[in-house]
Amino acid sequence: MQNYKELKVWEKAHHFTLKVFEMTKYFPKDEIYSLTNQLRRISSSIPANIVEGCGKNSQAEFTHFLNIALGAASEAEYFLILSKDLNYLPNDDFLKLSENINEIKAMLISLINKVRSARTTYHVKRITQNEIIRRLSNQQHQHCTGNRLLRVG
């Protein structure tokens, strides 16, 4: 388990979500149950999935939830484009939020690669240790078998 509050990507995703909630206050009221809701839910899904992944007991599960967060970030990026194209989001706000979401995506990709690399290193070390144990066991078995033959003969 990892403390999500120590992750810069979680902090950046959380601040992104706060900005999205602030910006969507000004969307048309008839969008409250559609685009406003979708953008708010998907933006909050990014830090929420990071948190959930940090609460898991394995690196594989952590990576799985980071990938979900990455997918949510891509979806949020699309909803930002849609909001701008519908003239709900001023261009300056769109540019700031787009820059934020692209930084978050890059950070998530980097973290995913780092976790995968650590997991692979651990797996290789584990295999190496298991291989050593197997070889030692085989040597001991051969030695014991050899001793038994010497005793019998």
Tab-separated table of N, CA, C and O in Angstrom, residues 59 113-127:
chain	number	residue	atom	x	y	z
A	59	GLN	N	1.244	-4.648	-6.615
A	59	GLN	CA	1.669	-3.700	-7.646
A	59	GLN	C	0.817	-3.859	-8.908
A	59	GLN	O	0.542	-2.894	-9.591
A	113	ASN	N	4.812	3.087	-15.818
A	113	ASN	CA	6.057	2.462	-16.272
A	113	ASN	C	6.993	2.167	-15.097
A	113	ASN	O	7.640	1.119	-15.067
A	114	LYS	N	7.043	3.073	-14.154
A	114	LYS	CA	7.903	2.882	-12.982
A	114	LYS	C	7.421	1.691	-12.147
A	114	LYS	O	8.225	0.860	-11.727
A	115	VAL	N	6.119	1.599	-11.926
A	115	VAL	CA	5.569	0.490	-11.136
A	115	VAL	C	5.770	-0.825	-11.869
A	115	VAL	O	6.159	-1.828	-11.261
A	116	ARG	N	5.529	-0.835	-13.169
A	116	ARG	CA	5.744	-2.060	-13.957
A	116	ARG	C	7.202	-2.492	-13.915
A	116	ARG	O	7.504	-3.674	-13.795
A	117	SER	N	8.101	-1.537	-14.026
A	117	SER	CA	9.531	-1.836	-13.994
A	117	SER	C	9.923	-2.415	-12.637
A	117	SER	O	10.665	-3.391	-12.566
A	118	ALA	N	9.412	-1.833	-11.574
A	118	ALA	CA	9.704	-2.335	-10.222
A	118	ALA	C	9.143	-3.741	-10.061
A	118	ALA	O	9.777	-4.609	-9.473
A	119	ARG	N	7.954	-3.965	-10.598
A	119	ARG	CA	7.322	-5.287	-10.503
A	119	ARG	C	8.125	-6.313	-11.287
A	119	ARG	O	8.345	-7.421	-10.826
A	120	THR	N	8.604	-5.948	-12.468
A	120	THR	CA	9.398	-6.852	-13.298
A	120	THR	C	10.717	-7.171	-12.607
A	120	THR	O	11.135	-8.317	-12.558
A	121	THR	N	11.356	-6.162	-12.031
A	121	THR	CA	12.611	-6.372	-11.311
A	121	THR	C	12.391	-7.330	-10.153
A	121	THR	O	13.161	-8.254	-9.942
A	122	TYR	N	11.309	-7.109	-9.408
A	122	TYR	CA	10.996	-7.982	-8.280
A	122	TYR	C	10.766	-9.407	-8.773
A	122	TYR	O	11.267	-10.353	-8.207
A	123	HIS	N	10.023	-9.535	-9.880
A	123	HIS	CA	9.717	-10.857	-10.430
A	123	HIS	C	11.007	-11.572	-10.862
A	123	HIS	O	11.186	-12.744	-10.586
A	124	VAL	N	11.904	-10.840	-11.505
A	124	VAL	CA	13.169	-11.435	-11.934
A	124	VAL	C	13.977	-11.867	-10.719
A	124	VAL	O	14.518	-12.955	-10.678
A	125	LYS	N	14.032	-11.022	-9.686
A	125	LYS	CA	14.760	-11.396	-8.471
A	125	LYS	C	14.140	-12.632	-7.845
A	125	LYS	O	14.828	-13.519	-7.380
A	126	ARG	N	12.814	-12.686	-7.824
A	126	ARG	CA	12.127	-13.811	-7.231
A	126	ARG	C	12.425	-15.097	-7.996
A	126	ARG	O	12.695	-16.136	-7.413
A	127	ILE	N	12.406	-15.013	-9.305
A	127	ILE	CA	12.733	-16.178	-10.128
A	127	ILE	C	14.166	-16.604	-9.855
A	127	ILE	O	14.449	-17.776	-9.691
